[in-house]
XYZ file of C-alpha atoms in Angstrom:
763
model
C 0.000 0.000 0.000
C -0.793 2.488 -1.431
C -1.954 0.833 -4.683
C -2.207 2.454 -8.116
C -5.438 1.467 -9.940
C -6.328 2.253 -13.537
C -6.267 3.512 -16.160
C -9.892 4.773 -16.212
C -11.436 6.919 -18.953
C -12.180 10.335 -17.500
C -15.835 11.340 -17.922
C -17.049 7.864 -18.874
C -18.926 7.603 -15.561
C -20.088 10.401 -13.283
C -18.567 8.682 -10.205
C -16.396 5.605 -9.681
C -17.502 3.292 -6.851
C -14.865 1.139 -5.101
C -15.361 -1.690 -2.634
C -12.433 -3.087 -0.584
C -13.012 -6.505 1.007
C -10.679 -8.614 3.132
C -9.879 -11.825 1.278
C -10.651 -14.063 4.303
C -13.248 -12.078 6.217
C -15.915 -10.999 3.731
C -17.668 -8.924 6.398
C -14.642 -6.663 6.631
C -15.634 -4.155 3.931
C -14.933 -0.526 3.083
C -16.766 1.388 0.332
C -15.886 4.733 -1.227
C -16.658 6.843 -4.311
C -14.475 9.252 -6.300
C -15.106 11.819 -9.028
C -15.404 10.090 -12.399
C -14.077 13.118 -14.317
C -10.877 14.205 -12.531
C -9.128 15.001 -15.827
C -11.925 17.215 -17.151
C -10.641 20.475 -18.606
C -12.476 23.408 -20.106
C -13.717 22.373 -23.526
C -16.159 24.086 -25.865
C -17.876 22.785 -28.997
C -19.787 25.514 -30.795
C -23.127 25.355 -32.537
C -23.310 22.627 -35.178
C -23.682 24.024 -38.684
C -25.322 21.647 -41.154
C -25.648 21.927 -44.899
C -27.448 19.500 -47.195
C -24.937 19.159 -50.017
C -26.878 16.703 -52.165
C -30.476 15.569 -52.062
C -31.985 13.409 -54.777
C -33.774 10.107 -55.420
C -34.790 9.703 -51.779
C -31.231 10.036 -50.408
C -29.266 13.013 -49.135
C -25.753 13.894 -48.014
C -25.042 16.398 -45.253
C -21.965 18.412 -44.272
C -21.451 19.091 -40.544
C -19.093 21.786 -39.263
C -18.532 23.617 -35.986
C -16.047 25.766 -34.118
C -14.244 24.449 -31.042
C -11.863 25.766 -28.386
C -10.247 24.848 -25.095
C -8.773 21.511 -24.082
C -10.464 19.299 -26.672
C -9.114 15.850 -27.464
C -7.682 14.969 -30.865
C -10.961 13.471 -32.078
C -14.720 13.355 -31.532
C -17.606 10.942 -32.028
C -20.584 11.703 -34.252
C -23.891 10.091 -33.323
C -27.571 10.519 -34.100
C -30.878 8.674 -34.218
C -29.370 5.870 -32.159
C -26.613 5.312 -34.745
C -22.863 5.761 -34.371
C -21.634 7.482 -37.557
C -17.929 7.417 -36.794
C -14.871 8.740 -35.016
C -13.370 11.848 -36.664
C -10.291 14.010 -36.125
C -10.962 17.711 -35.583
C -8.595 18.376 -38.479
C -11.073 16.544 -40.779
C -13.781 19.203 -40.350
C -16.138 19.670 -42.050
C -17.250 16.017 -42.167
C -19.790 14.643 -44.588
C -22.336 11.846 -44.158
C -23.663 10.237 -47.315
C -26.707 8.294 -48.516
C -29.082 9.109 -45.626
C -32.770 8.445 -46.247
C -34.775 11.531 -47.208
C -38.222 10.023 -46.675
C -39.915 13.074 -45.159
C -40.718 11.189 -41.920
C -37.384 10.477 -40.211
C -36.423 13.289 -37.826
C -32.657 13.655 -37.838
C -30.520 14.762 -34.918
C -26.729 14.884 -34.819
C -24.638 14.821 -31.632
C -20.907 15.632 -31.443
C -19.137 14.190 -28.373
C -15.492 14.860 -27.535
C -13.433 12.034 -26.015
C -14.162 13.936 -22.812
C -17.803 12.889 -22.751
C -19.014 16.051 -20.989
C -17.812 18.193 -23.915
C -20.588 17.912 -26.503
C -23.194 19.697 -28.592
C -26.090 18.705 -30.834
C -28.447 19.947 -33.521
C -31.982 18.883 -34.488
C -32.257 18.850 -38.275
C -35.830 17.588 -38.474
C -37.164 15.743 -41.516
C -35.666 15.858 -44.996
C -37.757 15.261 -48.091
C -36.247 15.695 -51.522
C -37.285 14.424 -54.873
C -36.533 16.409 -58.007
C -37.201 15.508 -61.601
C -35.147 18.245 -63.207
C -32.684 17.265 -65.919
C -30.245 18.590 -68.515
C -28.751 21.136 -66.103
C -26.324 23.365 -68.014
C -24.209 26.331 -66.928
C -22.151 28.605 -69.184
C -19.584 31.122 -67.918
C -19.364 34.236 -70.088
C -17.101 37.284 -70.163
C -16.138 39.367 -67.146
C -18.488 42.242 -66.323
C -16.085 43.772 -63.759
C -12.801 42.886 -62.064
C -14.721 40.593 -59.675
C -17.806 39.418 -61.638
C -18.722 37.698 -64.886
C -21.853 36.658 -66.762
C -23.367 33.232 -66.008
C -26.114 31.498 -68.013
C -28.270 28.821 -66.319
C -30.709 26.465 -68.020
C -32.376 23.105 -67.342
C -35.536 21.092 -67.949
C -37.729 21.864 -64.894
C -39.610 18.603 -64.366
C -41.483 19.023 -61.060
C -39.549 22.146 -59.966
C -41.404 25.483 -59.899
C -38.714 27.765 -58.475
C -35.103 27.469 -57.400
C -32.325 29.202 -55.460
C -28.772 29.901 -56.607
C -25.962 30.079 -54.044
C -22.207 30.585 -54.502
C -19.541 30.898 -51.833
C -22.212 31.013 -49.139
C -23.856 33.981 -50.885
C -27.504 33.684 -51.934
C -27.909 35.063 -55.454
C -31.696 34.958 -55.412
C -34.828 32.886 -55.935
C -35.949 32.432 -59.531
C -38.947 30.913 -61.292
C -38.542 28.321 -64.026
C -40.388 30.669 -66.391
C -37.214 32.833 -66.339
C -35.157 30.040 -67.945
C -32.770 30.320 -69.649
C -31.525 32.683 -66.924
C -28.516 35.000 -67.223
C -26.793 36.305 -64.065
C -24.979 39.383 -65.353
C -22.800 39.918 -62.255
C -21.979 36.436 -60.992
C -19.454 36.948 -58.128
C -16.034 35.451 -58.885
C -14.036 33.851 -56.078
C -10.788 34.517 -57.917
C -10.144 30.781 -58.270
C -10.046 28.509 -61.314
C -13.443 27.103 -60.339
C -16.420 28.733 -58.651
C -18.861 26.727 -56.587
C -22.516 26.956 -57.599
C -25.437 25.362 -55.764
C -28.867 25.087 -57.342
C -31.635 24.093 -54.911
C -35.338 23.541 -55.507
C -37.312 25.940 -53.294
C -39.815 23.463 -51.849
C -37.960 20.162 -51.581
C -34.392 21.138 -50.605
C -33.235 19.062 -53.564
C -29.792 20.507 -54.274
C -26.993 19.861 -56.714
C -23.493 21.297 -56.587
C -21.434 22.278 -59.627
C -17.879 23.534 -60.046
C -17.983 26.165 -62.769
C -14.734 26.899 -64.586
C -14.340 30.657 -64.343
C -13.110 32.814 -67.245
C -9.405 33.632 -67.090
C -10.180 37.324 -66.646
C -11.853 36.554 -63.273
C -9.048 34.502 -61.719
C -6.708 35.693 -58.994
C -4.047 33.702 -57.154
C -4.728 32.878 -53.502
C -2.579 34.989 -51.187
C -2.202 35.480 -47.438
C -0.258 38.609 -46.470
C 0.230 41.315 -43.844
C 0.192 38.770 -41.011
C -0.009 40.377 -37.565
C 0.376 38.443 -34.296
C -0.284 40.292 -31.032
C 0.558 38.551 -27.693
C -2.260 38.619 -25.137
C -2.039 38.309 -21.351
C -0.477 35.329 -19.561
C -2.710 33.260 -17.260
C -1.439 30.359 -15.138
C 1.508 29.789 -17.409
C -0.580 29.939 -20.582
C -0.701 32.610 -23.255
C -2.773 33.443 -26.355
C -2.231 35.447 -29.526
C -4.523 37.659 -31.587
C -4.019 36.728 -35.262
C -4.997 38.910 -38.215
C -3.980 39.069 -41.893
C -5.127 40.071 -45.386
C -6.281 37.456 -47.920
C -7.653 37.286 -51.469
C -7.920 35.076 -54.547
C -8.506 31.349 -54.796
C -9.091 30.702 -51.071
C -11.610 28.468 -49.281
C -13.837 29.483 -46.359
C -11.355 28.311 -43.705
C -7.656 28.470 -42.899
C -5.400 26.323 -40.727
C -2.826 27.429 -38.157
C 0.245 25.402 -37.201
C 2.893 26.142 -34.572
C 6.275 24.622 -35.468
C 4.300 22.331 -37.856
C 2.068 21.121 -34.978
C -1.690 21.486 -35.381
C -3.238 24.491 -33.596
C -6.725 24.930 -35.079
C -9.066 25.606 -37.966
C -10.744 28.994 -38.314
C -12.999 30.957 -40.671
C -11.684 33.838 -42.753
C -14.929 35.684 -42.008
C -14.141 35.761 -38.258
C -10.718 37.466 -38.498
C -9.055 38.576 -36.270
C -9.115 35.372 -34.194
C -7.618 34.354 -30.860
C -5.369 31.309 -31.035
C -4.148 29.235 -28.134
C -3.795 28.724 -25.252
C -0.133 27.693 -25.471
C 1.955 26.404 -22.583
C 5.161 28.389 -22.564
C 8.525 26.685 -22.302
C 10.961 29.600 -22.369
C 11.382 32.929 -24.140
C 12.439 31.280 -27.408
C 10.965 31.855 -30.866
C 8.763 29.590 -32.953
C 7.082 29.661 -36.349
C 3.366 30.210 -36.885
C 2.170 28.983 -40.295
C -1.162 30.055 -41.839
C -2.431 27.752 -44.628
C -5.596 27.837 -46.707
C -7.737 24.781 -45.862
C -7.864 23.599 -49.505
C -5.038 25.341 -51.386
C -1.840 24.174 -49.670
C 0.257 26.524 -51.808
C -1.553 29.503 -50.293
C 0.534 29.913 -47.140
C 2.328 32.482 -45.029
C 4.694 32.194 -42.052
C 5.705 34.500 -39.236
C 8.258 34.151 -36.447
C 6.770 34.705 -32.989
C 8.535 35.224 -29.655
C 7.216 33.193 -26.717
C 6.139 35.760 -24.090
C 7.774 33.669 -21.350
C 5.077 33.069 -18.759
C 7.279 30.967 -16.404
C 10.812 29.934 -15.499
C 10.579 26.140 -15.975
C 12.652 24.391 -18.655
C 12.612 20.785 -19.954
C 15.385 19.966 -22.403
C 16.092 16.901 -24.529
C 14.605 13.596 -23.326
C 16.988 10.671 -23.869
C 15.506 7.160 -23.732
C 17.203 3.788 -24.226
C 14.722 0.958 -24.926
C 15.495 -2.547 -23.656
C 13.864 -5.984 -23.772
C 10.479 -7.129 -22.467
C 10.236 -7.956 -18.746
C 6.717 -9.446 -19.014
C 3.983 -9.809 -21.606
C 2.945 -6.182 -20.945
C 6.115 -4.368 -19.775
C 9.651 -3.673 -20.955
C 12.801 -1.980 -19.676
C 13.834 1.612 -20.451
C 16.640 3.876 -19.258
C 15.315 7.439 -18.877
C 17.580 10.508 -18.834
C 15.808 13.874 -19.452
C 17.550 17.250 -19.261
C 15.823 18.868 -16.250
C 16.794 20.263 -12.875
C 15.036 19.284 -9.644
C 11.971 17.123 -9.171
C 9.805 16.184 -12.137
C 6.585 14.271 -12.886
C 6.642 11.313 -15.280
C 3.692 10.312 -17.536
C 3.318 7.263 -19.817
C 0.703 7.236 -22.595
C -1.203 10.003 -20.797
C -1.125 8.385 -17.333
C 0.833 9.624 -14.304
C 3.553 7.152 -13.339
C 5.422 8.868 -10.495
C 7.634 11.741 -9.340
C 11.437 11.526 -9.519
C 14.446 13.742 -8.807
C 17.036 14.737 -11.388
C 19.747 13.620 -8.963
C 18.705 9.984 -9.560
C 19.223 10.213 -13.318
C 19.720 8.181 -15.450
C 16.708 6.177 -14.227
C 16.189 2.478 -15.063
C 12.524 1.424 -15.204
C 12.144 -2.357 -15.462
C 8.345 -2.438 -15.651
C 7.629 0.306 -18.181
C 3.924 -0.274 -19.142
C 3.464 -1.106 -22.836
C 0.400 0.076 -24.769
C 0.684 -2.859 -27.158
C 1.160 -0.537 -30.138
C 4.278 0.194 -32.192
C 4.923 3.451 -30.308
C 4.550 4.599 -26.711
C 4.509 8.199 -25.497
C 6.208 9.632 -22.428
C 5.948 13.130 -20.959
C 8.218 14.950 -18.515
C 6.747 17.881 -16.539
C 8.080 20.177 -13.871
C 6.894 19.224 -10.383
C 3.118 19.741 -10.084
C 3.131 21.636 -13.398
C 0.591 21.144 -16.143
C 2.272 23.538 -18.590
C 6.049 23.089 -18.219
C 6.163 19.795 -20.130
C 7.758 18.041 -23.064
C 6.688 14.807 -24.816
C 8.664 12.113 -26.653
C 7.551 9.218 -28.855
C 9.522 5.981 -28.430
C 9.377 2.824 -30.534
C 8.377 -0.187 -28.456
C 10.163 -3.548 -28.796
C 8.374 -6.087 -30.980
C 7.858 -8.400 -27.990
C 5.647 -5.762 -26.316
C 3.235 -5.234 -29.195
C -0.260 -6.708 -29.164
C -1.097 -9.280 -31.808
C -3.675 -8.335 -34.390
C -7.172 -9.841 -33.911
C -7.550 -10.455 -37.669
C -5.348 -11.335 -40.627
C -7.435 -10.923 -43.767
C -10.502 -9.084 -45.051
C -13.037 -10.144 -47.699
C -16.269 -8.709 -49.057
C -19.454 -9.645 -50.903
C -21.766 -7.292 -52.795
C -25.546 -7.349 -52.899
C -27.425 -6.923 -56.153
C -28.236 -3.371 -57.220
C -31.795 -2.161 -56.755
C -33.790 -0.059 -59.231
C -32.012 3.111 -58.022
C -28.562 1.504 -58.525
C -28.088 1.230 -54.744
C -26.156 -1.710 -53.275
C -24.587 -2.865 -49.995
C -21.263 -4.516 -49.157
C -20.861 -7.259 -46.547
C -17.429 -7.331 -44.871
C -15.857 -10.513 -43.500
C -12.747 -10.567 -41.269
C -10.667 -13.716 -40.793
C -10.199 -13.454 -37.013
C -8.207 -15.442 -34.473
C -11.000 -16.933 -32.387
C -13.705 -14.457 -31.341
C -11.935 -11.208 -30.364
C -13.417 -8.744 -27.935
C -13.653 -5.042 -28.641
C -14.380 -3.149 -31.835
C -12.892 -2.291 -35.212
C -13.170 0.767 -37.470
C -14.194 0.868 -41.146
C -12.974 4.149 -42.663
C -13.536 5.715 -46.083
C -11.949 9.151 -46.485
C -13.202 11.119 -43.448
C -16.181 8.868 -42.640
C -15.750 6.207 -39.936
C -18.011 3.364 -38.791
C -17.359 1.331 -35.629
C -18.444 -2.308 -35.245
C -17.907 -5.006 -32.641
C -16.064 -8.170 -33.665
C -19.039 -10.112 -32.288
C -21.286 -8.585 -34.988
C -19.236 -10.005 -37.908
C -19.962 -10.166 -40.779
C -21.103 -6.535 -41.012
C -22.936 -4.734 -43.791
C -22.125 -1.201 -44.952
C -24.263 1.019 -47.128
C -26.391 2.050 -48.856
C -23.796 2.741 -51.559
C -24.352 4.310 -54.972
C -23.323 2.372 -58.066
C -21.591 4.108 -60.966
C -18.455 6.260 -61.013
C -17.633 6.282 -57.261
C -14.437 4.390 -56.341
C -14.824 2.625 -52.982
C -11.686 2.024 -50.916
C -11.692 1.420 -47.162
C -9.219 1.173 -44.307
C -10.099 -1.358 -41.618
C -8.270 -1.278 -38.290
C -8.635 -2.314 -34.673
C -10.127 0.460 -32.505
C -7.378 0.092 -29.859
C -4.377 -1.238 -31.777
C -4.594 1.042 -34.811
C -1.433 -0.515 -36.279
C -3.516 -3.652 -36.831
C -5.048 -2.716 -40.158
C -5.901 -3.879 -43.657
C -6.952 -2.166 -46.868
C -10.180 -3.150 -48.604
C -10.534 -2.065 -52.230
C -13.947 -2.659 -53.800
C -13.377 -0.263 -56.695
C -16.213 0.940 -58.869
C -19.449 -1.024 -58.738
C -21.257 -0.584 -62.051
C -24.821 -1.837 -61.798
C -26.383 -3.839 -64.674
C -28.481 -0.868 -65.823
C -25.289 1.236 -65.998
C -23.156 -1.340 -67.833
C -23.096 -0.766 -71.603
C -19.836 -2.629 -72.273
C -19.707 -4.465 -75.616
C -16.667 -6.307 -76.940
C -16.121 -7.360 -80.537
C -13.713 -10.069 -81.518
C -11.524 -11.760 -78.871
C -9.267 -14.340 -80.461
C -5.824 -15.927 -80.375
C -3.625 -14.466 -83.095
C -0.733 -16.884 -82.528
C 0.616 -19.166 -79.816
C 3.297 -21.698 -78.948
C 4.237 -23.774 -75.907
C 5.276 -20.717 -73.841
C 3.121 -17.758 -74.804
C 0.081 -16.592 -76.699
C -0.730 -13.409 -78.636
C -4.261 -12.244 -77.850
C -6.202 -10.145 -80.383
C -8.949 -7.700 -79.271
C -10.409 -5.665 -82.122
C -13.118 -3.429 -80.583
C -14.574 -2.403 -77.216
C -17.691 -0.226 -77.149
C -19.390 1.620 -74.272
C -19.504 4.916 -72.407
C -16.433 4.155 -70.270
C -13.049 5.244 -71.686
C -10.782 2.498 -70.325
C -10.827 -1.218 -69.589
C -8.769 -3.965 -67.895
C -7.858 -7.279 -69.547
C -7.262 -10.549 -67.672
C -6.030 -13.773 -69.291
C -6.760 -16.568 -66.821
C -5.023 -15.353 -63.646
C -2.737 -12.943 -65.538
C -3.531 -9.233 -65.514
C -2.666 -7.854 -68.971
C -3.036 -4.200 -68.033
C -5.227 -1.136 -68.400
C -5.992 0.025 -71.943
C -7.874 2.856 -73.641
C -10.278 2.440 -76.543
C -8.137 4.605 -78.814
C -5.375 1.948 -78.557
C -7.560 -0.640 -80.320
C -7.067 -3.044 -81.979
C -4.826 -4.657 -79.329
C -2.294 -7.457 -79.598
C -1.436 -8.575 -76.048
C 1.182 -11.121 -75.024
C 0.394 -13.609 -72.225
C 2.400 -16.434 -70.684
C 1.092 -19.982 -70.942
C 1.076 -21.995 -67.736
C -1.029 -24.990 -66.712
C -4.147 -23.539 -68.324
C -5.592 -26.768 -69.714
C -7.259 -26.838 -73.116
C -9.230 -23.635 -72.501
C -8.586 -20.252 -70.916
C -10.977 -17.506 -69.868
C -10.362 -13.965 -71.120
C -12.148 -11.238 -69.156
C -12.524 -7.590 -70.196
C -13.889 -5.247 -67.519
C -14.518 -1.525 -67.273
C -11.422 -0.236 -65.447
C -11.322 -0.396 -61.616
C -14.509 -2.463 -61.428
C -15.439 -6.137 -61.071
C -19.132 -6.104 -62.011
C -19.277 -4.738 -65.587
C -17.331 -7.346 -67.581
C -17.394 -9.477 -70.728
C -15.860 -12.960 -70.526
C -15.009 -15.445 -73.269
C -13.412 -18.910 -73.248
C -10.718 -19.587 -75.853
C -9.346 -22.933 -76.986
C -5.628 -23.617 -76.508
C -5.692 -26.973 -78.266
C -3.489 -25.763 -81.158
C -0.810 -24.262 -78.885
C 2.334 -26.280 -78.351
C 2.395 -27.678 -81.877
C 3.582 -25.990 -85.009
C 0.796 -24.247 -86.910
C 1.015 -24.940 -90.627
C -0.183 -22.602 -93.302
C -3.769 -23.199 -94.396
C -3.991 -20.832 -97.383
C -3.712 -22.153 -100.891
C -4.647 -21.262 -104.500
C -5.535 -17.609 -103.856
C -7.508 -16.322 -106.865
C -10.300 -14.004 -107.995
C -12.825 -15.296 -110.452
C -15.403 -12.559 -111.060
C -15.189 -8.884 -111.992
C -18.313 -6.758 -111.474
C -18.396 -3.134 -112.684
C -20.541 -0.467 -111.042
C -20.105 2.963 -112.618
C -16.343 3.600 -112.508
C -15.654 1.010 -109.769
C -15.458 -2.760 -109.702
C -15.763 -5.685 -107.255
C -13.931 -9.017 -107.173
C -14.901 -12.370 -105.688
C -11.834 -13.575 -103.783
C -11.424 -17.281 -103.061
C -8.796 -19.799 -101.948
C -8.439 -23.305 -100.545
C -8.839 -23.384 -96.732
C -7.010 -26.318 -95.117
C -8.908 -25.650 -91.845
C -5.935 -25.701 -89.455
C -6.059 -22.182 -88.035
C -9.681 -21.667 -86.911
C -10.467 -20.017 -90.250
C -9.408 -16.524 -89.125
C -7.811 -14.278 -91.793
C -6.726 -10.690 -92.411
C -7.118 -9.008 -95.828
C -4.805 -6.195 -96.982
C -5.036 -4.264 -100.265
C -1.984 -2.264 -101.403
C -0.562 -2.608 -97.866
C -3.668 -1.124 -96.193
C -5.660 -3.149 -93.662
C -9.007 -3.835 -95.386
C -11.021 -6.485 -93.537
C -11.014 -9.529 -91.238
C -12.990 -12.597 -92.222
C -13.372 -16.317 -91.611
C -13.392 -19.278 -93.967
C -17.194 -19.320 -93.705
C -17.249 -15.973 -95.593
C -15.578 -17.450 -98.704
C -15.844 -16.501 -101.494
C -15.278 -12.940 -100.283
C -16.927 -10.051 -102.184
C -14.292 -7.259 -102.180
C -14.810 -3.673 -103.341
C -15.540 -1.145 -104.585
C -12.122 -0.596 -106.169
C -11.458 2.266 -108.569
C -11.284 1.107 -112.191
C -8.734 2.338 -114.698
C -6.046 1.126 -117.060
C -3.340 2.595 -114.818
C -4.676 1.092 -111.566
C -2.607 -1.702 -109.954
C -3.684 -3.772 -106.935
C -1.838 -6.085 -104.558
C -4.102 -8.333 -102.444
C -2.608 -10.140 -99.426
C -4.348 -12.691 -97.168
C -2.705 -13.480 -93.811
C -3.521 -16.253 -91.327
C -4.894 -15.061 -87.977
C -2.798 -17.606 -86.061
C 0.425 -17.519 -88.046
C 1.622 -14.123 -89.289
C 4.120 -15.864 -91.557
C 1.339 -17.723 -93.358
C 0.371 -15.413 -96.254
C -0.811 -15.625 -99.841
C -0.656 -12.739 -102.311
C -1.761 -11.912 -105.833
C -1.476 -8.816 -108.035
C -3.681 -7.547 -110.841
C -4.603 -4.284 -112.528
C -5.843 -2.573 -115.667
C -9.517 -3.232 -114.913
C -11.619 -0.918 -117.074
C -15.367 -0.517 -116.735
C -17.255 0.355 -119.945
C -18.855 3.594 -118.726
C -19.021 5.981 -115.811
C -22.088 7.703 -114.454
C -20.078 10.232 -112.450
C -20.542 13.863 -113.396
C -17.450 15.602 -114.669
C -15.237 16.721 -111.809
C -17.381 15.007 -109.141
C -15.560 13.126 -106.366
C -17.155 10.596 -104.016
C -16.327 9.206 -100.584
C -17.680 5.658 -100.321
C -18.447 4.745 -96.676
C -18.902 1.014 -96.388
C -19.480 -1.522 -93.611
C -20.754 -5.081 -93.552
C -24.377 -4.239 -94.300
C -24.508 -0.771 -95.870
C -22.877 1.521 -98.421
C -23.226 5.330 -98.418
C -21.910 7.782 -101.020
C -20.852 11.283 -99.919
C -19.890 14.109 -102.288
C -16.430 15.452 -101.425
C -16.176 19.273 -101.745
C -13.345 20.830 -103.743
C -11.512 22.240 -100.706
C -10.878 18.683 -99.421
C -7.642 17.578 -101.066
C -4.532 15.526 -100.433
C -4.673 13.301 -97.323
C -7.621 14.233 -95.096
C -9.235 13.127 -91.840
C -12.424 11.055 -91.770
C -14.422 10.971 -88.505
C -17.680 9.169 -87.709
C -19.836 10.279 -84.740
C -23.115 9.065 -83.291
C -25.844 11.654 -82.681
C -24.721 11.948 -79.051
C -21.393 13.352 -80.245
C -19.367 10.225 -79.366
C -16.486 9.558 -81.771
C -17.016 6.084 -83.243
C -14.205 5.892 -85.813
C -11.354 7.998 -87.156
C -8.776 7.514 -89.910
C -6.805 9.296 -92.607
C -7.753 8.772 -96.243
C -6.642 10.058 -99.619
C -9.080 12.476 -101.286
C -7.015 13.126 -104.414
C -8.976 10.587 -106.502
C -12.503 10.639 -107.887
C -13.571 7.841 -105.555
C -12.157 7.113 -102.076
C -13.254 4.130 -99.985
C -13.500 4.090 -96.179
C -14.592 0.978 -94.300
C -16.063 1.545 -90.813
C -16.940 -0.988 -88.049
C -20.597 0.026 -87.577
C -23.253 -2.656 -87.230
C -25.962 -0.753 -85.304
C -28.794 0.806 -87.286
C -29.344 4.547 -86.924
C -28.221 7.977 -88.074
C -24.544 8.987 -87.879
C -22.588 12.174 -88.512
C -19.606 12.185 -90.911
C -16.969 14.906 -90.595
C -14.270 15.352 -93.279
C -11.430 17.665 -92.248
C -8.867 19.141 -94.622
C -5.288 19.828 -93.544
C -5.959 23.581 -93.517
C -8.759 23.155 -90.950
C -11.770 23.402 -93.286
C -14.514 20.873 -92.550
C -17.429 19.250 -94.339
C -20.330 17.675 -92.384
C -22.766 15.099 -93.704
C -25.280 12.666 -92.208
C -25.601 9.004 -93.183
C -28.238 6.438 -92.287
C -27.336 2.840 -91.500
C -30.410 0.664 -92.227
């Protein structure tokens, strides 16, 4: 006696009740109570400011922000409606909650609780009901109308919206009726940044959407923080504060950060300048650096050197620590030697561990209490001082670290509903049934679950473009962690991936050349997997692709999977035969010949035929005069080729190449084909656009000459096909890979920039 008991979490209970009982005589009892919050310091959390940042399709997202001061912890809990939303660092403010139900009946409340439980605040949001049917929202930034404003045009299809509000930078621009559309804001306020934030909100439903509008160059100003002034305020019990003020302009956010010697001080609003910062515990009358940084633009920064006002005479110098081996499963040995004079107090991981005298230094502690994590924290303070202190982080020996309750993480996805909403179920491979909780974190949002509740379900989550990546870690031993990457989840109604030919171009015993000719869809990139081999990320403009893969123990077949990049749900899969690999592929082309000539106006067609020995899956490539013309199979023989320009001076070289063996080719040459008459008007030139099931003829204007650019677009403006062609003849042929009926737009571009547009119909 006396005994040290603990540690206890200050503020967790109002009082702590203790009962002391003799081990032999149970009637010999003493009871006592102590304050449950002995470590409580002054702490203030200001009014919670909420903003609905997105509200649509029965779901909404909300941003929560607040000011804080005093002796807050490093983090706070966010709760509401009986649900724990997560544990957040103050530096993460504002925090955002996503995909909450906006059903018009649920009354929402949000409670912020510091680690000191008595330090808290809350807000009642009430019900949220949003459902908007507007569409085709469009915003156009015009020219500057002053040095700080420019013209902005707004237009959309109203749907069920009667009136709406426009807000930028926290400034309400007004309420407008849909009858005013298209609406022009002549003096839209510029923030000075590259992008200006614009919110459009329906007046009755709180249905809001946020847009980043690219500002005109004339409205942009660089973010700057200048004329920094720091005024020392009075000392109180060894603490001091400063009054901070400065000038700012340009591409800045609403908040700025303050750091002292690169240590976090606080987050403040520009609108509340000048602000008081602190309190700081003084160490001596030395100098330190205050850094002011814009909350979003890290390049917008200013520094100032500040002199500590010197509110005391205490001094703690360098803390030297030598770490030894473990002395039990929860302790290890250290040798402590701080630079201090006289008596001092010693703290470990925030807990008081005794008072010692500098005359006893260096001090060997055989039972230094381990936290179980990779690092422990010690603090040296002057005797009975709460401000004359210095901390040091020490790396614990491996033998003192707690083992991780889990070793692997897996997930399963639910099916998407009609709104493209899904959930993810998380599984942890644990050692037995651990006690305690673990954290699931995505960006600034945290969810806490008990191990006993495994597996756990997270959501609702929105399918589409969002990339989902999580960090999972033990709530106590945060070094025990794993990454969970789900990626993009593209729901069936969002997946428009179509893949053309997937085939083996050539192979041997060790490797295979994979041929992919076309990939269609609204997504720009895709991933290719050959069995278990990842063959990389590719863009559609790189097509057609020839990819090399290694052959292992694949069997007679292998699965080739093509997926929209960073996703596992929107994929096309095909099985390919490997039966011909490992043996030499012979050439299956023989007796290449053409047997029919058909004239049409001033062009002709040929029927191409040859003997197919059926050893290479019947896949062939056709080239005419060195240009890639078509791909076909033996089932297409005889092949109807054309139109080709007729004329006594015209020469043609036709080459057929095996799809499995590039060295297997057959070639013939002919020329001098003359058709008896031409129906072309004098001087008229035609562009023949041909695919498998249609032919269109387009008149080529005179300004298109030499080699020109041919582009084919669908009516949505998506580029379907592009190539160079020669327009110096009376008839030029372009073959395009279009098999879907509809109307398309043809654009012919000359080298000097002139263009000719024409529409074609594919029946």
